[in-house]
């Protein structure tokens, strides 16, 4: 500088001739220009001083090199070259006769060192991740490392995982922790005392790597999760080395129950020792339960493997026996374990106890069930199988969901169960809960088929608030969900031998007061009935099972995570669906008409009763008092002519009133009024559509057809309708027959009852009764005819306590007579006696 100022004048004033010794992180892109300037300056200095070097020595142990220069004879100056400059200097000046011996020993290596993270296992449950400098070796080059190393280093054979290498490679590496070698690390070179300089490879490093702690410890679950995550916490930021314990880490994310040792049975409780397989060994379920309960662990170390503690262990309150070495389970616990294991064959121990377990968890139809001779029930084969399943549940203290398709006789199977229980326990008490619309249907069935059950309907404002269902001689109480909610205090205090919940979708929402109420009922067996496949909504299925077998399907979060999300996310996730089916299979039975076709008649007819709404009751009484009463005197007088026209008009008005108040009021806004029959029809439609049946609905009143169509439209249920005013009848019929989305046909008996095929349907609803049964049958035969490949269910709706009941009785008693009059109601009507007309008007 002093001798040749012109040479150095153009150099930047910011160029440090002595850069800091401590390594600093540099961003290559940002420093390129500065490094270029430094290299140019350094090259010019060394070129200029090439012939004047007096001596070269280390400053201390390095990495700085001191170059002494003779500027003129007898006058010396020196330049200190820091780590990166020293390596560059030695690269260019390989033969330095004036260098000291310790400088001559230093090499500048071509193979770069690698910056990354060394991950190694300290003990069974502790792993350390440490930022290191790695130097690759051959066995030959590694031999002398211990002799010449002046700072601590680790030498081991490990696998390197790097973005540069497509496959992990195992080699011999020497590791120097960053915390020990930080002062020996420059921007471009790394220095080891007594050995020399290595270029540094930083390309695979993320800037975030420098923010990692120098050393981080992972214990217990943290270590397991690090392995389960394939070390991505570090792997994503730069190269990693794994020691021999971690080269092939084993994480068992979904452990399988492989064996259940059976120890003893006492008072219905089984002492078991379930074991999970871990490859070459196994771990007791009891140990996993203790790990979770005591330490809230998610993983357990077993040998070389980490086992993720299963949700089965976490989600349920397992009980230990007195020794604390085994678990104790009842029937529900056995079913949980059986579903988790998948096969019964893995139970081991006493054959006697294993047979007891098999009887508890595998439904085997009993050879005999208590006699049904006290009833009038005549069960078909599939219904008898349903009864045997219900009886198996009862004997084993279990509960169930009978989900047979609409029309297969769920009511009969439930009544048969109650009859069997009554044979075993004469003072048994039963509770049947159903929608208001089918209260009378249940009462009719019990009275007709099981008079032995001495049923009472607990409903209405005049019901016995002192809980009449506890009266002597009454063993079967039929009530509605609404009344249950209001009278739950007394009902919850009673120990029922069986509780039947009809139309189980009424308890599909666990946030309702009704759901909370039914869960308070105390019963030996709980049975839910539904014609809807509950799997259509997994949330509803879960809520129903929480009533039947509380806790069996785990918490809502557990069920959502393990079943709902996987099934909804992947509609073809058959493995999860099969697992769920296995879990619920013992507690649910569902048969469709196709499955039991040979056991069914071709056509099943059923009368469904309903009740008038409060609004209908008032209007009905007003018509009787104001319009019917004046006619009664005239009818009672044998000498006066029968006012057929007036009587027929009033009976028609009453029939329309039973259908819907809006029909009488000539008001198409049906939502302003309440109709018991209309509510029953809506429930029947919902049940049929849920099972993918098409429905035909007949009414003799065009106005009623319009109201039904308005409801279907408001409910977004695709439909067609056919009346005398309909044009292009063929197009309407074709749409219903061929369009799978058109679910409902609504028509009048006259227009839709003859000359057409409606074989796409399998459910027929006669909304109001025709005087002539033949007309009804003709209409039904539009569905039940050649070309029909499904069994047909015919439902006739009758309003309890009205002239509809009386008309039904007259039709049955005079069916042969009425069949002579095939055309007009008026002609049939004129065949009635004065007394029959008087009875209809009362």
JSON list of C-alpha atoms in Angstrom, two decimals, residues 642 644 647 651 771 807 810 814 817-818 827-837 840:
[
{"chain": "A", "resi": 642, "resn": "UNK", "atom": "CA", "xyz": [-134.73, -40.00, 3.72]},
{"chain": "A", "resi": 644, "resn": "UNK", "atom": "CA", "xyz": [-130.11, -38.70, 0.96]},
{"chain": "A", "resi": 647, "resn": "UNK", "atom": "CA", "xyz": [-126.91, -36.58, 4.48]},
{"chain": "A", "resi": 651, "resn": "UNK", "atom": "CA", "xyz": [-120.81, -36.96, 5.35]},
{"chain": "A", "resi": 771, "resn": "UNK", "atom": "CA", "xyz": [-117.19, -46.67, -0.07]},
{"chain": "A", "resi": 807, "resn": "UNK", "atom": "CA", "xyz": [-117.38, -46.36, 7.25]},
{"chain": "A", "resi": 810, "resn": "UNK", "atom": "CA", "xyz": [-119.69, -50.81, 7.22]},
{"chain": "A", "resi": 814, "resn": "UNK", "atom": "CA", "xyz": [-121.26, -55.12, 3.47]},
{"chain": "A", "resi": 817, "resn": "UNK", "atom": "CA", "xyz": [-123.22, -55.93, -1.26]},
{"chain": "A", "resi": 818, "resn": "UNK", "atom": "CA", "xyz": [-121.08, -52.90, -2.13]},
{"chain": "A", "resi": 827, "resn": "UNK", "atom": "CA", "xyz": [-125.78, -45.77, -5.20]},
{"chain": "A", "resi": 828, "resn": "UNK", "atom": "CA", "xyz": [-123.87, -47.57, -2.47]},
{"chain": "A", "resi": 829, "resn": "UNK", "atom": "CA", "xyz": [-124.94, -44.93, 0.03]},
{"chain": "A", "resi": 830, "resn": "UNK", "atom": "CA", "xyz": [-128.63, -45.53, -0.71]},
{"chain": "A", "resi": 831, "resn": "UNK", "atom": "CA", "xyz": [-128.24, -49.13, 0.43]},
{"chain": "A", "resi": 832, "resn": "UNK", "atom": "CA", "xyz": [-127.63, -47.94, 4.01]},
{"chain": "A", "resi": 833, "resn": "UNK", "atom": "CA", "xyz": [-130.39, -48.18, 6.61]},
{"chain": "A", "resi": 834, "resn": "UNK", "atom": "CA", "xyz": [-131.72, -45.14, 8.47]},
{"chain": "A", "resi": 835, "resn": "UNK", "atom": "CA", "xyz": [-129.95, -46.34, 11.64]},
{"chain": "A", "resi": 836, "resn": "UNK", "atom": "CA", "xyz": [-126.62, -46.67, 9.85]},
{"chain": "A", "resi": 837, "resn": "UNK", "atom": "CA", "xyz": [-126.98, -43.10, 8.57]},
{"chain": "A", "resi": 840, "resn": "UNK", "atom": "CA", "xyz": [-122.56, -41.95, 10.82]}
]
